[in-house]
Amino acid sequence: MTGKRILLIVGGGIAAYKACELIRALRKSGASVRCVLTAGGAQFVTPMTLAALSEQPVHTSLWDLKDEAEMGHIQLSREADLVVVCPATADLMAKMAAGIADDLATTLLLATDKPVLAVPAMNVRMWTHAATRRNVATLRADGVTVVEPDEGPMACGEFGPGRLPEIEAIMAAIGMALAPDAKPLAGRHALVTAGPTHEPIDPVRYIANRSSGKQGFAIAAALARLGAGVTLVAGPVALATPPGVTRIDVETANEMANAVDRALPADVAVMVAAVADWRTAAESSQKIKKSGDAPPALALTENPDILAGLGHGPRRPALLIGFAAETQDVLAHATAKRVRKGADWIIANDVSGDVMGGDRNRIHIITADGVESWPDAGKDEIADRLAHRIAFALGASV
Ligand code: CTP
C-alpha cells in the first residue's frame, strides 16, 4: 500500500480503539492515514491518540475555521485514495444511506468522489435490525463496500454477528478496494486439494464421503483471479475446471498424496479435500459376491495424511491451510488439529447441517493468534475473502 492515502473516519463505538491498531497496520504497509473523528468516536479515543499514530492532524469539526481555511472538507474528502469508515456505527451508516451531512464525517462522506469502505461494528440486534439491513443494502447499491462483521462474543455481553473484523481482514478488504483488479498473487504458486476421495473395495464398490468439491473449486478459482498459478488436485467430482487453473484428477488418497507431492513447491497450500481416512487393506480384484453366510468384513488400513505430511515435511509451503469438517466441538477439535497437522491455519466448518453439497458455508479461521468467525455466506464469497486474506498473509503488495 506504499504511497496510498487513506482518509479514516472513526465512528462512535467501543471498536473505535481498534481503529488505532488499523492506523498502525496501514502505516506499516506504507500508506498515509488522515483521521476524522466523530463526536461519538471522541468518547472512545482521543484526537491526540489518532494524531500520534497517524502523525497527521486529526479533524473533528466542520466548524473549525482553521481547518476550513487550511483543509476544506471538500479537499479533505478528495485528496484520499480511499475513505475508510471504521468503526461504521448503525447511526453513521443510517446517515450515509440517507445522505445526511450534519457533521464533518458525514459531510465528507457526501462530498467525496473516492471509493468508500465501511467496516461495521455494533450490537447484534442493531446489525440485524430491519433498518440497518435496509441501510446496508442502500449503501451497497450506492457503491459503498460494506465489510461483513465477524460473529462472536461482544463487548455488551451478547453473541452474534456485529464484531469488528480482525485487522488482517480489514487490511485485506482495504487492499481489495484500493486495487480491485490487482493481481497480488502473480508469480505465486497455490496448491489446492478439493472433493472427496474414493477408496475402492472391489471393481464396482468404493468408500466415499459427501464432499461436493464446491468450496475447494471456488477457492482455486478465487486464487487464480488474484493472479496465482493454481494447481487443483481434485477428487472425483463433476465440476467445471475454473479458468486459469491446472487440474489434476485423482481418485484415491494415495493418488492425491502423489499428485500433491509432484505439484510442490508451492507458496501456499489449501487442503480442502475430504480425504478418506481409511482404504481397504486389500482391494478385491473380483466383485465380492453374496455368499449366503455372514456379510464380509472389510479390513481397513489408514491412508497417508497429506496435510500433516506437508506440515511436518521438508517442502512445507510458506502458508499451509487445512480444513476441518466437524460435527461437534468444532473449535476445540479444529484447534487441536492445527497443531497436530503442523498447519498455519485451520478453517473449521460445522458440517452437521447441509454444508456438504450446499452452496453456503460458515467458517472459523483458527490461527496461532486465535479464532476468527465469519458469518454464513456463499461459498464463492468465502473463497474471495479467503484468497485476499491469503494474499495479505503472504505479504503480497497491492
Ligand atoms: N487431510 C489430508 N489427508 C488425510 C486426511 C485429511 O490431507 N488423509 C486434510 C484434509 O484435507 C483437511 C484436514 O486434513 O484439510 C482435516 O481433515 P479431517 O479428515 O477433518 O481430519 P482428521 O485428521 O481425519 O481428523 P478426524 O477424522 O479425527 O476429524
Short mmCIF file of C-alpha atoms and ligand atoms in Angstrom, two decimals:
data_model
loop_
_atom_site.label_atom_id
_atom_site.label_comp_id
_atom_site.label_asym_id
_atom_site.label_seq_id
_atom_site.Cartn_x
_atom_site.Cartn_y
_atom_site.Cartn_z
CA MET A 1 0.00 0.00 0.00
CA THR A 2 3.04 2.22 -0.36
CA GLY A 3 2.06 5.81 -1.11
CA LYS A 4 -1.69 5.19 -0.77
CA ARG A 5 -3.63 7.87 1.13
CA ILE A 6 -6.37 6.70 3.44
CA LEU A 7 -8.93 9.03 4.98
CA LEU A 8 -10.07 7.17 8.09
CA ILE A 9 -13.37 8.17 9.68
CA VAL A 10 -13.60 6.86 13.23
CA GLY A 11 -17.18 6.46 14.45
CA GLY A 12 -18.50 6.25 17.99
CA GLY A 13 -18.40 2.64 19.16
CA ILE A 14 -16.33 0.57 21.53
CA ALA A 15 -14.49 -0.83 18.48
CA ALA A 16 -13.02 2.67 17.94
CA TYR A 17 -9.96 1.60 19.90
CA LYS A 18 -9.25 -0.99 17.19
CA ALA A 19 -9.03 1.87 14.68
CA CYS A 20 -5.75 2.68 16.43
CA GLU A 21 -4.42 -0.77 15.50
CA LEU A 22 -5.68 -0.26 11.97
CA ILE A 23 -3.74 3.01 11.66
CA ARG A 24 -0.57 1.21 12.74
CA ALA A 25 -1.13 -1.62 10.24
CA LEU A 26 -1.81 0.87 7.43
CA ARG A 27 1.28 2.92 8.25
CA LYS A 28 3.37 -0.24 8.43
CA SER A 29 2.21 -1.21 4.96
CA GLY A 30 3.35 2.16 3.61
CA ALA A 31 0.03 4.05 3.47
CA SER A 32 -0.52 7.51 4.94
CA VAL A 33 -3.57 7.99 7.13
CA ARG A 34 -5.52 11.14 7.87
CA CYS A 35 -8.15 10.75 10.59
CA VAL A 36 -11.56 12.29 11.08
CA LEU A 37 -13.08 11.63 14.49
CA THR A 38 -16.83 11.93 15.09
CA ALA A 39 -18.13 13.35 18.37
CA GLY A 40 -19.15 9.80 19.34
CA GLY A 41 -15.75 8.44 18.37
CA ALA A 42 -14.08 11.03 20.60
CA GLN A 43 -15.88 9.42 23.57
CA PHE A 44 -13.79 6.31 22.97
CA VAL A 45 -10.43 7.52 21.60
CA THR A 46 -8.80 10.94 21.79
CA PRO A 47 -7.70 13.07 18.84
CA MET A 48 -4.24 13.02 20.42
CA THR A 49 -4.01 9.22 20.14
CA LEU A 50 -5.02 9.25 16.47
CA ALA A 51 -2.69 12.18 15.70
CA ALA A 52 0.24 10.43 17.38
CA LEU A 53 -0.35 7.18 15.49
CA SER A 54 -1.08 8.79 12.12
CA GLU A 55 1.47 11.60 12.51
CA GLN A 56 -1.10 13.87 10.88
CA PRO A 57 -3.52 16.45 12.27
CA VAL A 58 -6.87 14.95 13.28
CA HIS A 59 -10.07 16.60 12.08
CA THR A 60 -13.10 16.70 14.31
CA SER A 61 -15.33 19.64 13.47
CA LEU A 62 -16.99 21.04 10.40
CA TRP A 63 -16.89 24.44 12.00
CA ASP A 64 -13.24 24.54 12.83
CA LEU A 65 -12.38 27.63 10.77
CA LYS A 66 -8.70 26.90 10.96
CA ASP A 67 -9.32 23.54 9.34
CA GLU A 68 -11.71 25.01 6.82
CA ALA A 69 -9.07 27.53 5.76
CA GLU A 70 -6.21 25.05 5.63
CA MET A 71 -8.00 21.93 4.51
CA GLY A 72 -11.62 22.35 3.47
CA HIS A 73 -13.89 19.35 3.78
CA ILE A 74 -14.17 19.00 0.01
CA GLN A 75 -10.44 18.89 -0.37
CA LEU A 76 -10.06 16.56 2.59
CA SER A 77 -12.53 14.13 1.08
CA ARG A 78 -10.92 14.18 -2.33
CA GLU A 79 -7.25 14.04 -1.69
CA ALA A 80 -7.52 10.46 -0.39
CA ASP A 81 -7.30 7.30 -2.48
CA LEU A 82 -9.86 5.60 -0.25
CA VAL A 83 -12.23 6.67 2.51
CA VAL A 84 -12.49 4.06 5.27
CA VAL A 85 -15.21 4.29 7.92
CA CYS A 86 -14.08 2.22 10.92
CA PRO A 87 -15.95 1.51 13.04
CA ALA A 88 -19.05 2.26 10.99
CA THR A 89 -21.82 2.53 13.55
CA ALA A 90 -25.51 1.93 12.81
CA ASP A 91 -26.08 5.68 13.16
CA LEU A 92 -23.26 6.63 10.81
CA MET A 93 -24.43 4.15 8.18
CA ALA A 94 -28.04 5.38 8.51
CA LYS A 95 -26.85 8.93 7.86
CA MET A 96 -24.70 7.81 4.94
CA ALA A 97 -27.63 5.92 3.42
CA ALA A 98 -29.93 8.94 3.82
CA GLY A 99 -27.35 11.46 2.61
CA ILE A 100 -27.42 13.42 5.84
CA ALA A 101 -24.46 15.75 6.32
CA ASP A 102 -24.66 17.21 9.79
CA ASP A 103 -21.06 16.91 10.95
CA LEU A 104 -17.60 16.74 9.42
CA ALA A 105 -17.60 12.95 8.89
CA THR A 106 -20.99 12.78 7.15
CA THR A 107 -20.27 15.92 5.11
CA LEU A 108 -17.02 14.38 3.88
CA LEU A 109 -18.83 11.18 3.00
CA LEU A 110 -21.35 13.11 0.94
CA ALA A 111 -18.70 15.27 -0.71
CA THR A 112 -16.21 12.59 -1.62
CA ASP A 113 -15.68 11.28 -5.13
CA LYS A 114 -13.43 8.46 -3.89
CA PRO A 115 -14.33 4.83 -3.11
CA VAL A 116 -15.74 4.33 0.38
CA LEU A 117 -15.29 1.23 2.52
CA ALA A 118 -17.36 0.84 5.69
CA VAL A 119 -16.32 -1.58 8.43
CA PRO A 120 -19.37 -2.02 10.66
CA ALA A 121 -19.25 -2.84 14.35
CA MET A 122 -22.31 -2.83 16.55
CA ASN A 123 -24.54 -4.88 18.79
CA VAL A 124 -26.01 -7.97 17.10
CA ARG A 125 -29.59 -6.67 17.36
CA MET A 126 -28.63 -3.36 15.79
CA TRP A 127 -26.83 -5.19 12.98
CA THR A 128 -29.78 -7.49 12.29
CA HIS A 129 -32.44 -4.76 12.69
CA ALA A 130 -34.54 -4.18 9.57
CA ALA A 131 -33.46 -0.52 9.43
CA THR A 132 -29.76 -1.45 9.38
CA ARG A 133 -30.40 -4.20 6.81
CA ARG A 134 -32.10 -1.58 4.61
CA ASN A 135 -29.29 0.93 5.10
CA VAL A 136 -26.58 -1.62 4.31
CA ALA A 137 -28.45 -2.64 1.15
CA THR A 138 -28.79 1.04 0.14
CA LEU A 139 -25.11 1.72 0.76
CA ARG A 140 -24.08 -1.31 -1.27
CA ALA A 141 -26.40 -0.25 -4.10
CA ASP A 142 -24.74 3.18 -3.91
CA GLY A 143 -21.33 1.57 -4.45
CA VAL A 144 -20.07 1.63 -0.86
CA THR A 145 -18.17 -1.52 0.12
CA VAL A 146 -19.65 -2.72 3.40
CA VAL A 147 -17.45 -5.37 5.01
CA GLU A 148 -19.30 -8.21 6.77
CA PRO A 149 -18.72 -8.07 10.53
CA ASP A 150 -17.43 -11.11 12.41
CA GLU A 151 -19.51 -13.26 14.71
CA GLY A 152 -18.67 -13.90 18.34
CA PRO A 153 -18.95 -12.59 21.89
CA MET A 154 -19.48 -8.84 22.07
CA ALA A 155 -18.39 -6.15 24.50
CA CYS A 156 -22.06 -5.80 25.51
CA GLY A 157 -22.20 -9.46 26.60
CA GLU A 158 -24.29 -10.70 23.66
CA PHE A 159 -23.19 -13.10 20.92
CA GLY A 160 -23.65 -12.92 17.17
CA PRO A 161 -22.65 -11.02 14.04
CA GLY A 162 -21.58 -7.41 14.61
CA ARG A 163 -17.99 -7.64 15.84
CA LEU A 164 -15.39 -5.59 14.02
CA PRO A 165 -13.44 -7.96 11.73
CA GLU A 166 -9.80 -8.73 12.57
CA ILE A 167 -7.26 -6.12 11.42
CA GLU A 168 -5.83 -8.57 8.83
CA ALA A 169 -9.28 -8.96 7.32
CA ILE A 170 -9.83 -5.19 7.24
CA MET A 171 -6.43 -4.72 5.63
CA ALA A 172 -7.28 -7.34 3.01
CA ALA A 173 -10.58 -5.54 2.28
CA ILE A 174 -8.75 -2.20 2.00
CA GLY A 175 -6.24 -3.76 -0.38
CA MET A 176 -9.10 -5.05 -2.49
CA ALA A 177 -10.89 -1.69 -2.50
CA LEU A 178 -7.72 0.19 -3.45
CA ALA A 179 -6.97 -2.06 -6.38
CA PRO A 180 -9.93 -4.22 -7.34
CA ASP A 181 -8.18 -5.50 -10.46
CA ALA A 182 -4.82 -6.10 -8.81
CA LYS A 183 -3.15 -9.48 -9.08
CA PRO A 184 -1.39 -9.59 -5.72
CA LEU A 185 -0.65 -13.30 -6.10
CA ALA A 186 1.03 -13.00 -9.51
CA GLY A 187 4.16 -15.14 -9.52
CA ARG A 188 2.94 -17.29 -6.61
CA HIS A 189 2.06 -20.97 -6.82
CA ALA A 190 -1.03 -22.10 -4.94
CA LEU A 191 -1.84 -25.76 -4.44
CA VAL A 192 -5.44 -26.67 -3.64
CA THR A 193 -6.96 -30.09 -2.95
CA ALA A 194 -10.72 -30.50 -3.30
CA GLY A 195 -13.54 -33.03 -3.31
CA PRO A 196 -13.73 -36.47 -1.76
CA THR A 197 -11.50 -39.44 -2.43
CA HIS A 198 -12.89 -42.81 -3.46
CA GLU A 199 -11.28 -45.88 -1.95
CA PRO A 200 -12.12 -49.00 -3.95
CA ILE A 201 -13.48 -52.10 -2.24
CA ASP A 202 -13.81 -54.14 -5.40
CA PRO A 203 -14.26 -53.25 -9.10
CA VAL A 204 -17.78 -51.85 -8.52
CA ARG A 205 -17.82 -50.53 -4.95
CA TYR A 206 -15.91 -47.86 -3.08
CA ILE A 207 -15.75 -45.96 0.22
CA ALA A 208 -16.61 -42.29 -0.23
CA ASN A 209 -17.95 -39.22 1.57
CA ARG A 210 -20.38 -36.39 0.86
CA SER A 211 -17.84 -33.71 -0.15
CA SER A 212 -19.04 -31.89 -3.28
CA GLY A 213 -15.76 -30.10 -4.05
CA LYS A 214 -17.59 -26.77 -4.39
CA GLN A 215 -15.66 -24.89 -1.68
CA GLY A 216 -12.28 -26.14 -2.90
CA PHE A 217 -13.05 -25.32 -6.54
CA ALA A 218 -14.26 -21.84 -5.51
CA ILE A 219 -11.01 -21.25 -3.59
CA ALA A 220 -8.90 -22.40 -6.56
CA ALA A 221 -10.88 -20.00 -8.81
CA ALA A 222 -10.51 -17.08 -6.37
CA LEU A 223 -6.74 -17.62 -6.03
CA ALA A 224 -6.41 -17.72 -9.83
CA ARG A 225 -8.38 -14.45 -10.11
CA LEU A 226 -5.76 -12.85 -7.86
CA GLY A 227 -3.06 -13.94 -10.28
CA ALA A 228 -1.73 -17.10 -8.59
CA GLY A 229 -0.68 -20.08 -10.66
CA VAL A 230 -3.06 -22.67 -9.23
CA THR A 231 -2.73 -26.45 -9.24
CA LEU A 232 -6.00 -28.07 -8.23
CA VAL A 233 -5.76 -31.71 -7.22
CA ALA A 234 -9.36 -32.85 -7.45
CA GLY A 235 -11.05 -35.97 -6.22
CA PRO A 236 -13.90 -37.43 -8.30
CA VAL A 237 -16.39 -34.56 -8.73
CA ALA A 238 -18.24 -33.41 -11.83
CA LEU A 239 -17.39 -29.70 -11.57
CA ALA A 240 -16.02 -27.47 -14.32
CA THR A 241 -12.35 -26.54 -14.07
CA PRO A 242 -12.12 -22.84 -13.09
CA PRO A 243 -10.42 -20.56 -15.66
CA GLY A 244 -6.65 -20.37 -15.33
CA VAL A 245 -6.42 -23.40 -13.05
CA THR A 246 -4.34 -26.52 -13.78
CA ARG A 247 -6.40 -29.50 -12.70
CA ILE A 248 -5.11 -32.95 -11.80
CA ASP A 249 -7.87 -35.53 -11.34
CA VAL A 250 -7.29 -38.29 -8.81
CA GLU A 251 -9.45 -40.93 -7.25
CA THR A 252 -7.80 -42.28 -4.11
CA ALA A 253 -5.99 -40.68 -1.15
CA ASN A 254 -2.73 -42.27 -2.29
CA GLU A 255 -3.13 -40.78 -5.77
CA MET A 256 -3.91 -37.41 -4.19
CA ALA A 257 -0.79 -37.62 -1.99
CA ASN A 258 1.37 -38.41 -5.04
CA ALA A 259 -0.17 -35.60 -7.11
CA VAL A 260 0.40 -33.12 -4.27
CA ASP A 261 3.99 -34.25 -3.97
CA ARG A 262 4.59 -33.77 -7.68
CA ALA A 263 2.97 -30.30 -7.64
CA LEU A 264 5.38 -28.95 -4.99
CA PRO A 265 6.91 -26.49 -4.31
CA ALA A 266 4.05 -24.13 -3.52
CA ASP A 267 3.87 -20.78 -1.75
CA VAL A 268 0.51 -21.66 -0.27
CA ALA A 269 -1.38 -24.93 0.01
CA VAL A 270 -5.08 -25.05 0.84
CA MET A 271 -6.12 -28.59 1.65
CA VAL A 272 -9.87 -28.54 1.25
CA ALA A 273 -10.29 -32.17 0.18
CA ALA A 274 -12.22 -34.53 2.41
CA VAL A 275 -9.62 -37.26 2.17
CA ALA A 276 -10.83 -40.70 3.21
CA ASP A 277 -9.03 -41.63 6.41
CA TRP A 278 -9.01 -45.32 5.53
CA ARG A 279 -8.84 -47.58 2.49
CA THR A 280 -9.43 -51.29 2.27
CA ALA A 281 -6.40 -53.29 3.31
CA ALA A 282 -6.67 -55.36 0.15
CA GLU A 283 -8.81 -54.34 -2.82
CA SER A 284 -10.61 -57.35 -4.24
CA SER A 285 -9.86 -57.81 -7.93
CA GLN A 286 -13.25 -59.50 -8.40
CA LYS A 287 -16.68 -58.27 -7.39
CA ILE A 288 -17.39 -59.56 -3.88
CA LYS A 289 -20.42 -61.88 -4.09
CA LYS A 290 -23.09 -62.54 -1.50
CA SER A 291 -22.24 -65.93 -0.06
CA GLY A 292 -25.36 -66.55 1.98
CA ASP A 293 -23.19 -66.58 5.12
CA ALA A 294 -22.36 -63.55 7.25
CA PRO A 295 -21.68 -60.29 5.37
CA PRO A 296 -17.99 -59.87 4.51
CA ALA A 297 -15.83 -57.93 6.98
CA LEU A 298 -13.87 -55.07 5.44
CA ALA A 299 -10.32 -54.82 6.77
CA LEU A 300 -9.21 -51.18 6.62
CA THR A 301 -5.82 -49.56 6.67
CA GLU A 302 -5.00 -45.90 7.25
CA ASN A 303 -4.35 -43.53 4.37
CA PRO A 304 -1.42 -41.10 4.36
CA ASP A 305 -2.31 -37.76 5.97
CA ILE A 306 -1.41 -35.39 3.15
CA LEU A 307 -1.79 -32.20 5.19
CA ALA A 308 0.28 -33.48 8.11
CA GLY A 309 2.88 -34.77 5.65
CA LEU A 310 3.24 -31.25 4.24
CA GLY A 311 3.09 -29.59 7.65
CA HIS A 312 5.91 -31.65 9.11
CA GLY A 313 7.85 -32.26 5.88
CA PRO A 314 10.85 -30.58 4.30
CA ARG A 315 8.92 -28.92 1.47
CA ARG A 316 6.32 -27.17 3.62
CA PRO A 317 4.66 -24.25 1.78
CA ALA A 318 5.14 -20.83 3.43
CA LEU A 319 1.44 -20.78 4.24
CA LEU A 320 -0.28 -24.09 4.94
CA ILE A 321 -4.04 -24.16 5.40
CA GLY A 322 -6.15 -27.15 6.33
CA PHE A 323 -9.87 -27.63 6.64
CA ALA A 324 -11.67 -29.33 9.47
CA ALA A 325 -15.12 -30.72 8.83
CA GLU A 326 -16.59 -31.30 12.27
CA THR A 327 -19.99 -32.12 13.66
CA GLN A 328 -19.32 -31.38 17.34
CA ASP A 329 -16.91 -29.32 19.50
CA VAL A 330 -15.91 -27.63 16.24
CA LEU A 331 -13.40 -25.13 17.65
CA ALA A 332 -11.73 -27.47 20.14
CA HIS A 333 -11.20 -30.23 17.54
CA ALA A 334 -10.01 -27.77 14.92
CA THR A 335 -7.59 -26.05 17.29
CA ALA A 336 -6.01 -29.39 18.20
CA LYS A 337 -5.90 -30.35 14.52
CA ARG A 338 -3.92 -27.18 13.65
CA VAL A 339 -1.09 -28.15 15.98
CA ARG A 340 -1.24 -31.88 15.20
CA LYS A 341 -1.02 -31.35 11.46
CA GLY A 342 1.53 -28.51 11.53
CA ALA A 343 -0.77 -26.12 9.65
CA ASP A 344 -0.73 -22.32 9.94
CA TRP A 345 -4.49 -22.00 9.71
CA ILE A 346 -7.32 -24.47 10.08
CA ILE A 347 -10.60 -23.46 8.53
CA ALA A 348 -13.24 -25.15 10.61
CA ASN A 349 -16.77 -25.69 9.43
CA ASP A 350 -19.68 -27.37 11.10
CA VAL A 351 -20.93 -29.92 8.59
CA SER A 352 -23.78 -31.22 10.73
CA GLY A 353 -26.25 -29.22 8.54
CA ASP A 354 -26.33 -29.16 4.73
CA VAL A 355 -22.90 -27.58 4.20
CA MET A 356 -21.59 -30.59 2.27
CA GLY A 357 -23.08 -30.29 -1.18
CA GLY A 358 -24.73 -26.94 -0.41
CA ASP A 359 -23.78 -23.51 -1.76
CA ARG A 360 -23.27 -21.77 1.57
CA ASN A 361 -20.78 -22.17 4.35
CA ARG A 362 -19.96 -20.76 7.77
CA ILE A 363 -16.33 -20.90 8.76
CA HIS A 364 -13.99 -20.19 11.66
CA ILE A 365 -10.35 -19.45 10.90
CA ILE A 366 -8.08 -20.83 13.62
CA THR A 367 -4.61 -19.31 13.61
CA ALA A 368 -1.81 -19.12 16.18
CA ASP A 369 -3.41 -15.84 17.32
CA GLY A 370 -6.92 -17.18 17.98
CA VAL A 371 -10.22 -17.72 16.24
CA GLU A 372 -11.96 -15.56 13.68
CA SER A 373 -15.58 -16.46 12.94
CA TRP A 374 -17.05 -15.42 9.61
CA PRO A 375 -20.79 -15.14 9.11
CA ASP A 376 -22.73 -17.51 6.89
CA ALA A 377 -22.02 -16.67 3.23
CA GLY A 378 -21.97 -18.17 -0.25
CA LYS A 379 -19.02 -20.47 -0.93
CA ASP A 380 -17.81 -18.10 -3.71
CA GLU A 381 -17.82 -15.12 -1.36
CA ILE A 382 -15.97 -17.04 1.31
CA ALA A 383 -13.43 -18.11 -1.31
CA ASP A 384 -12.88 -14.48 -2.39
CA ARG A 385 -12.38 -13.25 1.14
CA LEU A 386 -10.07 -16.12 1.90
CA ALA A 387 -7.99 -15.51 -1.24
CA HIS A 388 -7.49 -11.90 -0.20
CA ARG A 389 -6.57 -12.99 3.32
CA ILE A 390 -4.03 -15.36 1.82
CA ALA A 391 -2.59 -12.59 -0.36
CA PHE A 392 -2.30 -10.34 2.68
CA ALA A 393 -0.71 -13.09 4.78
CA LEU A 394 1.87 -13.78 2.06
CA GLY A 395 2.75 -10.10 2.17
CA ALA A 396 1.74 -9.62 -1.44
CA SER A 397 1.83 -5.94 -2.30
CA VAL A 398 -1.26 -4.37 -3.80
N1 CTP B 1 -6.37 -34.44 5.30
C1 CTP B 1 -5.37 -34.89 4.49
N2 CTP B 1 -5.12 -36.23 4.39
C2 CTP B 1 -5.85 -37.12 5.09
C3 CTP B 1 -6.91 -36.67 5.93
C4 CTP B 1 -7.13 -35.33 6.00
O1 CTP B 1 -4.68 -34.08 3.86
N3 CTP B 1 -5.60 -38.39 4.98
C5 CTP B 1 -6.60 -32.99 5.42
C6 CTP B 1 -7.89 -32.50 4.85
O2 CTP B 1 -7.76 -32.12 3.51
C7 CTP B 1 -8.20 -31.31 5.75
C8 CTP B 1 -7.63 -31.72 7.08
O3 CTP B 1 -6.65 -32.70 6.79
O4 CTP B 1 -7.50 -30.16 5.34
C9 CTP B 1 -8.63 -32.23 8.09
O5 CTP B 1 -9.14 -33.46 7.76
P1 CTP B 1 -10.14 -34.28 8.69
O6 CTP B 1 -10.47 -35.51 7.96
O7 CTP B 1 -11.24 -33.41 9.11
O8 CTP B 1 -9.23 -34.55 9.94
P2 CTP B 1 -8.70 -35.87 10.52
O9 CTP B 1 -7.26 -35.71 10.79
O10 CTP B 1 -9.11 -37.01 9.67
O11 CTP B 1 -9.40 -35.95 11.92
P3 CTP B 1 -10.79 -36.61 12.32
O12 CTP B 1 -11.14 -37.62 11.26
O13 CTP B 1 -10.48 -37.18 13.62
O14 CTP B 1 -11.77 -35.47 12.38
#
